[in-house]
mmCIF file of C-alpha atoms and ligand atoms in Angstrom:
data_model
loop_
_atom_site.group_PDB
_atom_site.id
_atom_site.type_symbol
_atom_site.label_atom_id
_atom_site.label_comp_id
_atom_site.label_asym_id
_atom_site.label_seq_id
_atom_site.Cartn_x
_atom_site.Cartn_y
_atom_site.Cartn_z
ATOM 1 C CA MET A 1 274.171 -109.522 -35.815
ATOM 2 C CA THR A 2 273.531 -105.887 -36.706
ATOM 3 C CA TYR A 3 271.851 -104.893 -39.817
ATOM 4 C CA PRO A 4 272.876 -101.728 -41.783
ATOM 5 C CA LEU A 5 269.243 -100.338 -42.236
ATOM 6 C CA ARG A 6 265.785 -100.769 -40.954
ATOM 7 C CA THR A 7 263.054 -102.103 -43.230
ATOM 8 C CA LEU A 8 260.313 -100.126 -41.537
ATOM 9 C CA GLN A 9 260.260 -97.314 -38.785
ATOM 10 C CA GLU A 10 257.974 -94.705 -37.422
ATOM 11 C CA ASP A 11 258.630 -91.044 -37.809
ATOM 12 C CA GLY A 12 257.125 -87.862 -36.500
ATOM 13 C CA ASP A 13 255.196 -87.069 -33.255
ATOM 14 C CA ALA A 14 251.893 -88.374 -32.134
ATOM 15 C CA ALA A 15 250.030 -85.863 -34.186
ATOM 16 C CA HIS A 16 251.594 -86.471 -37.534
ATOM 17 C CA ARG A 17 253.029 -89.814 -37.249
ATOM 18 C CA ILE A 18 254.127 -91.476 -40.605
ATOM 19 C CA VAL A 19 256.025 -94.815 -41.401
ATOM 20 C CA ILE A 20 259.256 -94.894 -43.517
ATOM 21 C CA VAL A 21 260.149 -98.049 -45.310
ATOM 22 C CA LEU A 22 263.041 -99.076 -47.327
ATOM 23 C CA ASP A 23 262.188 -99.230 -50.985
ATOM 24 C CA GLN A 24 262.870 -102.815 -51.997
ATOM 25 C CA THR A 25 262.076 -102.117 -55.712
ATOM 26 C CA LYS A 26 265.285 -99.977 -55.906
ATOM 27 C CA LEU A 27 267.560 -102.546 -54.162
ATOM 28 C CA PRO A 28 270.325 -103.662 -54.419
ATOM 29 C CA ARG A 29 271.187 -100.790 -56.969
ATOM 30 C CA GLU A 30 270.051 -97.955 -54.912
ATOM 31 C CA THR A 31 269.254 -97.489 -51.161
ATOM 32 C CA ALA A 32 265.888 -95.240 -50.989
ATOM 33 C CA PHE A 33 263.170 -94.883 -48.590
ATOM 34 C CA VAL A 34 259.534 -94.247 -49.101
ATOM 35 C CA ARG A 35 257.391 -92.293 -46.668
ATOM 36 C CA LEU A 36 254.013 -93.803 -46.033
ATOM 37 C CA THR A 37 251.338 -91.075 -44.869
ATOM 38 C CA SER A 38 248.167 -92.595 -45.846
ATOM 39 C CA LEU A 39 246.191 -95.769 -46.216
ATOM 40 C CA GLU A 40 246.490 -95.576 -50.006
ATOM 41 C CA GLU A 41 250.361 -95.237 -49.744
ATOM 42 C CA ALA A 42 250.622 -98.121 -47.414
ATOM 43 C CA ALA A 43 248.397 -100.275 -49.675
ATOM 44 C CA HIS A 44 250.408 -99.208 -52.714
ATOM 45 C CA ALA A 45 253.755 -100.088 -51.109
ATOM 46 C CA ILE A 46 252.649 -103.599 -50.392
ATOM 47 C CA ARG A 47 251.146 -104.088 -53.855
ATOM 48 C CA VAL A 48 254.100 -102.884 -55.766
ATOM 49 C CA MET A 49 256.503 -104.667 -53.487
ATOM 50 C CA GLN A 50 258.250 -101.548 -52.162
ATOM 51 C CA VAL A 51 257.696 -103.703 -49.017
ATOM 52 C CA ARG A 52 257.698 -107.502 -49.528
ATOM 53 C CA GLY A 53 258.225 -110.690 -47.510
ATOM 54 C CA ALA A 54 255.522 -112.025 -45.624
ATOM 55 C CA PRO A 55 256.299 -110.852 -41.997
ATOM 56 C CA LEU A 56 257.157 -107.332 -43.320
ATOM 57 C CA ILE A 57 253.999 -107.189 -45.252
ATOM 58 C CA GLY A 58 252.062 -108.082 -41.995
ATOM 59 C CA ALA A 59 253.691 -105.331 -40.076
ATOM 60 C CA THR A 60 253.359 -102.843 -42.925
ATOM 61 C CA ALA A 61 249.602 -103.518 -43.091
ATOM 62 C CA ALA A 62 249.212 -103.104 -39.253
ATOM 63 C CA TYR A 63 250.819 -99.662 -39.723
ATOM 64 C CA GLY A 64 248.626 -99.066 -42.870
ATOM 65 C CA VAL A 65 245.581 -99.372 -40.484
ATOM 66 C CA ALA A 66 246.906 -96.883 -37.999
ATOM 67 C CA LEU A 67 247.575 -94.516 -41.022
ATOM 68 C CA GLY A 68 244.157 -95.144 -42.425
ATOM 69 C CA LEU A 69 242.452 -94.038 -39.098
ATOM 70 C CA ALA A 70 244.126 -90.619 -39.131
ATOM 71 C CA GLN A 71 240.916 -88.645 -40.089
ATOM 72 C CA ALA A 72 238.151 -91.019 -38.994
ATOM 73 C CA ALA A 73 237.920 -94.275 -37.077
ATOM 74 C CA ASP A 74 234.253 -95.112 -36.905
ATOM 75 C CA ASP A 75 233.184 -98.679 -37.998
ATOM 76 C CA ALA A 76 232.627 -97.816 -41.641
ATOM 77 C CA ARG A 77 236.064 -96.451 -41.907
ATOM 78 C CA LEU A 78 237.660 -99.309 -40.090
ATOM 79 C CA SER A 79 236.060 -101.701 -42.529
ATOM 80 C CA THR A 80 237.244 -99.788 -45.423
ATOM 81 C CA VAL A 81 240.862 -99.676 -44.199
ATOM 82 C CA LEU A 82 240.937 -103.459 -43.518
ATOM 83 C CA GLU A 83 239.388 -104.321 -46.814
ATOM 84 C CA THR A 84 241.759 -102.076 -48.772
ATOM 85 C CA LEU A 85 244.718 -103.553 -47.133
ATOM 86 C CA GLY A 86 243.365 -107.102 -47.362
ATOM 87 C CA ALA A 87 243.133 -106.827 -51.048
ATOM 88 C CA THR A 88 246.690 -106.049 -51.649
ATOM 89 C CA ARG A 89 248.176 -109.447 -51.738
ATOM 90 C CA PRO A 90 246.611 -112.649 -51.296
ATOM 91 C CA THR A 91 249.168 -115.532 -50.409
ATOM 92 C CA ALA A 92 251.065 -114.192 -47.422
ATOM 93 C CA VAL A 93 248.919 -114.945 -44.709
ATOM 94 C CA ASN A 94 250.953 -112.721 -42.203
ATOM 95 C CA LEU A 95 249.145 -109.846 -44.059
ATOM 96 C CA HIS A 96 245.601 -111.271 -43.201
ATOM 97 C CA TRP A 97 246.801 -112.385 -39.685
ATOM 98 C CA ALA A 98 248.010 -108.823 -38.923
ATOM 99 C CA LEU A 99 244.672 -107.331 -40.232
ATOM 100 C CA ALA A 100 242.554 -109.725 -38.046
ATOM 101 C CA ARG A 101 244.692 -108.858 -35.010
ATOM 102 C CA MET A 102 244.203 -105.268 -35.634
ATOM 103 C CA LYS A 103 240.519 -105.827 -36.106
ATOM 104 C CA GLY A 104 240.279 -107.612 -32.749
ATOM 105 C CA ALA A 105 242.100 -105.006 -30.906
ATOM 106 C CA LEU A 106 240.315 -101.953 -32.483
ATOM 107 C CA ALA A 107 236.625 -102.862 -33.130
ATOM 108 C CA LYS A 108 235.946 -103.249 -29.544
ATOM 109 C CA LEU A 109 236.913 -99.711 -28.715
ATOM 110 C CA PRO A 110 235.136 -96.568 -29.117
ATOM 111 C CA ALA A 111 236.055 -94.652 -32.216
ATOM 112 C CA SER A 112 237.832 -91.927 -30.267
ATOM 113 C CA GLU A 113 240.351 -94.386 -28.814
ATOM 114 C CA ARG A 114 241.119 -96.319 -32.061
ATOM 115 C CA ARG A 115 243.794 -94.287 -33.628
ATOM 116 C CA ALA A 116 246.295 -94.289 -30.763
ATOM 117 C CA ALA A 117 245.554 -97.885 -29.989
ATOM 118 C CA ALA A 118 246.258 -98.888 -33.632
ATOM 119 C CA TRP A 119 249.616 -97.327 -33.559
ATOM 120 C CA ALA A 120 250.305 -99.223 -30.312
ATOM 121 C CA GLU A 121 249.040 -102.544 -31.770
ATOM 122 C CA ALA A 122 251.115 -102.026 -34.870
ATOM 123 C CA ARG A 123 254.253 -101.363 -32.921
ATOM 124 C CA ALA A 124 253.598 -104.546 -30.831
ATOM 125 C CA ILE A 125 253.310 -106.534 -33.966
ATOM 126 C CA ALA A 126 256.659 -105.125 -35.343
ATOM 127 C CA ARG A 127 258.345 -105.634 -31.946
ATOM 128 C CA GLU A 128 257.049 -109.193 -31.728
ATOM 129 C CA ASP A 129 258.161 -110.105 -35.328
ATOM 130 C CA GLU A 130 261.633 -108.961 -34.426
ATOM 131 C CA ALA A 131 261.729 -111.045 -31.420
ATOM 132 C CA ALA A 132 260.305 -114.104 -33.249
ATOM 133 C CA ASN A 133 262.723 -114.062 -35.993
ATOM 134 C CA ALA A 134 265.670 -113.899 -33.364
ATOM 135 C CA ALA A 135 264.370 -117.026 -31.798
ATOM 136 C CA ILE A 136 263.916 -118.600 -35.306
ATOM 137 C CA GLY A 137 267.737 -118.102 -35.447
ATOM 138 C CA ARG A 138 268.449 -119.645 -32.063
ATOM 139 C CA ASN A 139 266.140 -122.583 -32.896
ATOM 140 C CA GLY A 140 267.544 -123.160 -36.446
ATOM 141 C CA LEU A 141 271.284 -122.905 -35.380
ATOM 142 C CA PRO A 142 271.638 -126.524 -33.986
ATOM 143 C CA VAL A 143 270.801 -127.833 -37.506
ATOM 144 C CA LEU A 144 273.839 -125.873 -38.873
ATOM 145 C CA GLN A 145 276.003 -126.704 -35.766
ATOM 146 C CA GLN A 146 275.415 -130.526 -36.291
ATOM 147 C CA ILE A 147 276.372 -130.233 -39.955
ATOM 148 C CA ALA A 148 279.472 -128.101 -39.066
ATOM 149 C CA ALA A 149 280.560 -130.664 -36.482
ATOM 150 C CA ARG A 150 280.337 -133.489 -38.947
ATOM 151 C CA LYS A 151 281.852 -131.759 -41.882
ATOM 152 C CA GLY A 152 283.764 -128.860 -40.756
ATOM 153 C CA ARG A 153 281.781 -126.347 -42.613
ATOM 154 C CA VAL A 154 278.295 -125.921 -44.021
ATOM 155 C CA GLU A 155 276.882 -125.492 -47.536
ATOM 156 C CA ALA A 156 273.387 -124.061 -47.279
ATOM 157 C CA MET A 157 271.092 -123.251 -50.096
ATOM 158 C CA THR A 158 268.194 -120.734 -50.068
ATOM 159 C CA HIS A 159 265.642 -119.347 -52.416
ATOM 160 C CA CYS A 160 264.010 -115.880 -52.670
ATOM 161 C CA ASN A 161 264.743 -113.535 -49.798
ATOM 162 C CA ALA A 162 263.783 -114.658 -46.401
ATOM 163 C CA GLY A 163 266.604 -112.349 -44.698
ATOM 164 C CA TRP A 164 266.116 -109.192 -42.670
ATOM 165 C CA LEU A 165 264.662 -107.374 -45.732
ATOM 166 C CA ALA A 166 261.556 -109.714 -45.679
ATOM 167 C CA THR A 167 260.970 -108.841 -42.037
ATOM 168 C CA VAL A 168 260.988 -106.160 -39.353
ATOM 169 C CA ALA A 169 264.526 -107.657 -38.441
ATOM 170 C CA HIS A 170 266.787 -110.669 -38.486
ATOM 171 C CA GLY A 171 264.875 -112.655 -41.286
ATOM 172 C CA THR A 172 263.241 -116.089 -41.133
ATOM 173 C CA ALA A 173 265.429 -118.616 -43.333
ATOM 174 C CA ILE A 174 268.485 -116.374 -43.136
ATOM 175 C CA SER A 175 268.173 -115.909 -39.354
ATOM 176 C CA PRO A 176 269.725 -119.226 -38.501
ATOM 177 C CA ILE A 177 272.511 -118.467 -41.126
ATOM 178 C CA TYR A 178 273.245 -115.278 -39.397
ATOM 179 C CA ALA A 179 273.389 -116.980 -35.942
ATOM 180 C CA ALA A 180 275.702 -119.544 -37.393
ATOM 181 C CA HIS A 181 277.994 -116.853 -38.837
ATOM 182 C CA ASP A 182 277.921 -115.137 -35.399
ATOM 183 C CA ALA A 183 278.769 -118.461 -33.776
ATOM 184 C CA GLY A 184 281.926 -118.697 -35.873
ATOM 185 C CA ILE A 185 280.698 -121.500 -38.207
ATOM 186 C CA ASP A 186 282.323 -121.555 -41.578
ATOM 187 C CA ILE A 187 279.101 -121.220 -43.739
ATOM 188 C CA HIS A 188 278.646 -120.748 -47.500
ATOM 189 C CA VAL A 189 275.266 -119.987 -48.960
ATOM 190 C CA TRP A 190 273.927 -120.885 -52.589
ATOM 191 C CA VAL A 191 271.465 -118.147 -53.403
ATOM 192 C CA SER A 192 269.098 -118.794 -56.369
ATOM 193 C CA GLU A 193 268.332 -115.567 -58.267
ATOM 194 C CA THR A 194 264.545 -116.275 -57.949
ATOM 195 C CA ARG A 195 262.979 -115.269 -61.409
ATOM 196 C CA PRO A 196 261.110 -113.203 -62.393
ATOM 197 C CA ARG A 197 261.686 -110.544 -59.584
ATOM 198 C CA ASN A 198 265.203 -111.561 -58.403
ATOM 199 C CA GLN A 199 264.663 -111.454 -54.834
ATOM 200 C CA GLY A 200 267.792 -113.542 -54.694
ATOM 201 C CA LEU A 201 269.808 -110.498 -55.396
ATOM 202 C CA LEU A 202 268.418 -109.133 -52.253
ATOM 203 C CA THR A 203 269.611 -112.155 -50.357
ATOM 204 C CA ALA A 204 273.085 -111.844 -51.928
ATOM 205 C CA TRP A 205 273.151 -108.175 -50.997
ATOM 206 C CA GLU A 206 272.396 -108.963 -47.541
ATOM 207 C CA LEU A 207 274.874 -111.627 -47.140
ATOM 208 C CA LYS A 208 277.514 -109.394 -48.650
ATOM 209 C CA GLN A 209 276.829 -106.621 -46.057
ATOM 210 C CA ALA A 210 277.124 -109.347 -43.336
ATOM 211 C CA GLY A 211 280.347 -110.798 -44.900
ATOM 212 C CA ILE A 212 278.821 -114.202 -45.331
ATOM 213 C CA PRO A 213 280.366 -116.081 -48.200
ATOM 214 C CA HIS A 214 277.746 -116.920 -50.818
ATOM 215 C CA THR A 215 277.373 -117.692 -54.504
ATOM 216 C CA LEU A 216 274.428 -116.626 -56.761
ATOM 217 C CA ILE A 217 273.118 -119.246 -59.129
ATOM 218 C CA ALA A 218 270.424 -119.472 -61.676
ATOM 219 C CA ASP A 219 267.318 -121.102 -60.326
ATOM 220 C CA ASN A 220 267.728 -124.068 -62.617
ATOM 221 C CA ALA A 221 271.292 -124.826 -61.247
ATOM 222 C CA ALA A 222 269.932 -125.951 -57.904
ATOM 223 C CA GLY A 223 269.339 -129.553 -58.888
ATOM 224 C CA LEU A 224 272.758 -130.009 -60.418
ATOM 225 C CA LEU A 225 274.385 -128.662 -57.228
ATOM 226 C CA MET A 226 272.501 -130.993 -55.058
ATOM 227 C CA MET A 227 273.362 -134.033 -57.239
ATOM 228 C CA GLN A 228 277.063 -133.127 -57.043
ATOM 229 C CA GLY A 229 276.788 -133.108 -53.343
ATOM 230 C CA LYS A 230 277.572 -129.446 -52.929
ATOM 231 C CA VAL A 231 274.598 -128.756 -50.658
ATOM 232 C CA ASP A 232 274.246 -129.832 -47.039
ATOM 233 C CA CYS A 233 270.791 -128.487 -46.414
ATOM 234 C CA VAL A 234 268.194 -126.117 -47.956
ATOM 235 C CA ILE A 235 266.435 -123.581 -45.778
ATOM 236 C CA VAL A 236 263.711 -121.348 -47.153
ATOM 237 C CA GLY A 237 261.062 -118.984 -45.721
ATOM 238 C CA ALA A 238 257.202 -119.437 -46.195
ATOM 239 C CA ASP A 239 254.317 -117.125 -47.060
ATOM 240 C CA ARG A 240 251.576 -119.530 -45.656
ATOM 241 C CA ILE A 241 251.832 -122.959 -43.894
ATOM 242 C CA ALA A 242 248.665 -124.958 -43.994
ATOM 243 C CA ALA A 243 247.575 -126.724 -40.787
ATOM 244 C CA ASN A 244 248.923 -130.027 -42.241
ATOM 245 C CA GLY A 245 252.379 -128.615 -42.983
ATOM 246 C CA ASP A 246 252.029 -127.988 -46.686
ATOM 247 C CA THR A 247 253.951 -124.744 -47.352
ATOM 248 C CA ALA A 248 253.501 -121.883 -49.797
ATOM 249 C CA ASN A 249 256.632 -119.986 -50.654
ATOM 250 C CA LYS A 250 258.198 -118.249 -53.590
ATOM 251 C CA VAL A 251 257.683 -120.095 -56.913
ATOM 252 C CA GLY A 252 260.609 -122.460 -57.298
ATOM 253 C CA THR A 253 260.720 -123.661 -53.932
ATOM 254 C CA TYR A 254 258.878 -126.823 -54.583
ATOM 255 C CA LEU A 255 261.396 -127.822 -57.337
ATOM 256 C CA LYS A 256 264.200 -127.418 -54.752
ATOM 257 C CA ALA A 257 262.317 -129.538 -52.313
ATOM 258 C CA LEU A 258 261.809 -132.410 -55.104
ATOM 259 C CA ALA A 259 265.595 -132.207 -55.661
ATOM 260 C CA ALA A 260 266.453 -132.181 -52.207
ATOM 261 C CA GLN A 261 264.509 -135.254 -51.423
ATOM 262 C CA ALA A 262 266.001 -137.038 -54.467
ATOM 263 C CA HIS A 263 269.497 -136.501 -53.283
ATOM 264 C CA GLY A 264 268.962 -136.865 -49.524
ATOM 265 C CA VAL A 265 269.485 -133.228 -48.689
ATOM 266 C CA PRO A 266 267.522 -132.084 -45.669
ATOM 267 C CA PHE A 267 265.010 -129.285 -46.420
ATOM 268 C CA TYR A 268 263.945 -126.819 -43.788
ATOM 269 C CA VAL A 269 261.205 -124.156 -43.592
ATOM 270 C CA ALA A 270 261.575 -121.263 -41.245
ATOM 271 C CA ALA A 271 258.793 -118.845 -40.338
ATOM 272 C CA PRO A 272 257.187 -117.243 -37.423
ATOM 273 C CA LEU A 273 253.910 -118.655 -36.035
ATOM 274 C CA SER A 274 252.016 -115.846 -37.689
ATOM 275 C CA THR A 275 252.762 -117.626 -41.109
ATOM 276 C CA ILE A 276 251.004 -120.731 -40.128
ATOM 277 C CA ASP A 277 247.273 -120.684 -41.133
ATOM 278 C CA PHE A 278 245.552 -123.057 -38.907
ATOM 279 C CA ALA A 279 242.204 -122.593 -40.823
ATOM 280 C CA CYS A 280 243.663 -123.776 -43.911
ATOM 281 C CA PRO A 281 243.639 -127.523 -43.922
ATOM 282 C CA SER A 282 246.139 -128.150 -46.694
ATOM 283 C CA GLY A 283 248.078 -126.554 -49.423
ATOM 284 C CA SER A 284 245.366 -126.959 -52.123
ATOM 285 C CA ALA A 285 243.483 -124.294 -50.200
ATOM 286 C CA ILE A 286 246.240 -121.758 -50.105
ATOM 287 C CA PRO A 287 245.453 -118.899 -52.705
ATOM 288 C CA ILE A 288 248.357 -118.469 -55.090
ATOM 289 C CA GLU A 289 248.994 -114.990 -56.261
ATOM 290 C CA GLU A 290 249.182 -114.485 -60.079
ATOM 291 C CA ARG A 291 251.292 -111.421 -60.802
ATOM 292 C CA SER A 292 251.452 -109.120 -63.751
ATOM 293 C CA ALA A 293 252.729 -110.611 -67.128
ATOM 294 C CA ASP A 294 255.016 -107.502 -67.251
ATOM 295 C CA GLU A 295 257.206 -108.998 -64.603
ATOM 296 C CA MET A 296 258.376 -111.698 -66.931
ATOM 297 C CA GLY A 297 259.847 -109.004 -69.308
ATOM 298 C CA VAL A 298 258.315 -110.874 -72.472
ATOM 299 C CA THR A 299 255.690 -109.428 -74.953
ATOM 300 C CA THR A 300 255.962 -111.923 -77.630
ATOM 301 C CA SER A 301 254.019 -114.872 -75.855
ATOM 302 C CA ARG A 302 251.355 -115.521 -73.550
ATOM 303 C CA VAL A 303 252.664 -115.471 -70.114
ATOM 304 C CA ALA A 304 251.631 -117.056 -66.609
ATOM 305 C CA ASN A 305 253.214 -115.713 -63.628
ATOM 306 C CA PRO A 306 252.301 -117.534 -60.471
ATOM 307 C CA ALA A 307 254.389 -115.950 -57.702
ATOM 308 C CA PHE A 308 254.229 -118.841 -55.259
ATOM 309 C CA ASP A 309 254.157 -122.645 -55.129
ATOM 310 C CA VAL A 310 253.258 -125.179 -52.631
ATOM 311 C CA THR A 311 255.643 -127.761 -51.139
ATOM 312 C CA PRO A 312 254.024 -130.705 -49.687
ATOM 313 C CA ALA A 313 254.758 -131.420 -46.031
ATOM 314 C CA GLY A 314 256.213 -134.857 -46.989
ATOM 315 C CA LEU A 315 259.193 -133.097 -48.601
ATOM 316 C CA ILE A 316 259.930 -131.034 -45.492
ATOM 317 C CA THR A 317 262.296 -132.242 -43.085
ATOM 318 C CA GLY A 318 261.368 -129.754 -40.411
ATOM 319 C CA ILE A 319 259.670 -126.466 -39.776
ATOM 320 C CA ILE A 320 261.570 -123.958 -37.638
ATOM 321 C CA THR A 321 259.443 -121.228 -35.727
ATOM 322 C CA GLU A 322 260.033 -119.012 -32.645
ATOM 323 C CA HIS A 323 258.785 -121.992 -30.543
ATOM 324 C CA ASP A 324 260.967 -124.817 -31.798
ATOM 325 C CA LEU A 325 261.934 -127.093 -34.746
ATOM 326 C CA ARG A 326 259.416 -129.781 -35.403
ATOM 327 C CA ALA A 327 258.231 -132.129 -38.100
ATOM 328 C CA ALA A 328 255.910 -130.500 -40.664
ATOM 329 C CA ASP A 329 253.024 -132.836 -39.884
ATOM 330 C CA ALA A 330 253.278 -131.970 -35.958
ATOM 331 C CA LEU A 331 252.028 -128.421 -36.111
ATOM 332 C CA ALA A 332 248.840 -129.010 -34.310
ATOM 333 C CA GLY A 333 250.640 -128.574 -30.885
ATOM 334 C CA LEU A 334 251.575 -125.119 -31.832
ATOM 335 C CA LYS A 335 248.036 -123.918 -31.957
ATOM 336 C CA PRO A 336 246.877 -121.672 -29.153
ATOM 337 C CA ALA A 337 244.210 -123.408 -27.109
HETATM 338 O O1 MRU B 401 256.902 -111.892 -53.340
HETATM 339 P P1 MRU B 401 257.601 -111.675 -52.116
HETATM 340 O O2 MRU B 401 258.990 -111.158 -52.464
HETATM 341 O O3 MRU B 401 256.912 -110.835 -51.060
HETATM 342 O O4 MRU B 401 257.675 -113.143 -51.591
HETATM 343 C C1 MRU B 401 257.681 -113.507 -50.263
HETATM 344 C C2 MRU B 401 259.074 -113.933 -49.941
HETATM 345 O O5 MRU B 401 259.834 -113.173 -49.646
HETATM 346 C C3 MRU B 401 259.354 -115.299 -50.026
HETATM 347 O O6 MRU B 401 258.433 -116.186 -50.533
HETATM 348 C C4 MRU B 401 259.939 -115.709 -48.654
HETATM 349 O O7 MRU B 401 260.624 -116.935 -48.822
HETATM 350 C C5 MRU B 401 258.909 -115.990 -47.600
HETATM 351 S S1 MRU B 401 258.784 -114.492 -46.562
HETATM 352 C C6 MRU B 401 260.023 -114.458 -45.536
#
């Protein structure tokens, strides 16, 4: 599968290196790019969701560290940079995972070596994300092949955007769908619009570029479609998976999981290992981002806008990572020793 654009790329020479990101606040109406030249611009891009999606947020934060060390790289500056980026978005653990990894790589070095090392580590994180997501596609493909072998075709449902736009490349939940399409499987995708920010429109845009049949639905139509037998499986991404398999993903995911269980539809979560937070025992410990009331487009009533919800592990048929597909309550074996 080839993708028409890059979500994130480096530009410039060693002395003036910057990062260029695809501005996702403009899609799908307009294709525009933003130049990130400083810590502040990287933090802003994450906060206002010019870049979004857990894996892409993580990679952008890593590059944000490199940008933030351009003028100074002493301990005080490193702390400021890590704190500034760490405060941008709370739920997607990839952000915090990437910052911890950058800290681990840089804090032990003399300040004079940190800047070059930061670019190298950010580059490694981006490359690894791309490879992990490709492997998620391969590991999720058998699920879709089995459905296709049984029924001749596949009706998949997804929520939010967990395609290549949400990552450095390939996507997470959509990666197996791309792999299935590449393998010649007849697949159609139900895409929920994902109120209030409509990330489903990004998924529809991606699938259209790839020539994959899809249908956009209102979020609340998902239950009916499952009841009518029109959905063979649900595949979603994740922003943070707790050690017990409870999974935070874009708000609305939990309702889909409940409906899927009620109607016997298998429900899969696809995410790289960087999305698993082994320090977080269960879903109740996952911080849920509350976003601005403005996103709801309503001024006449009081508004609550939690951006994520938590799907209990018991509702999840399997979790697909770059390592394998396994039960949500069997993540312990994935933890590095
Ligand atoms: O708020 P966003 O758009 O950054 O939300 C994150 C997501 O894209 C989804 O929750 C996604 O399913 C997980 S990230 C691949």
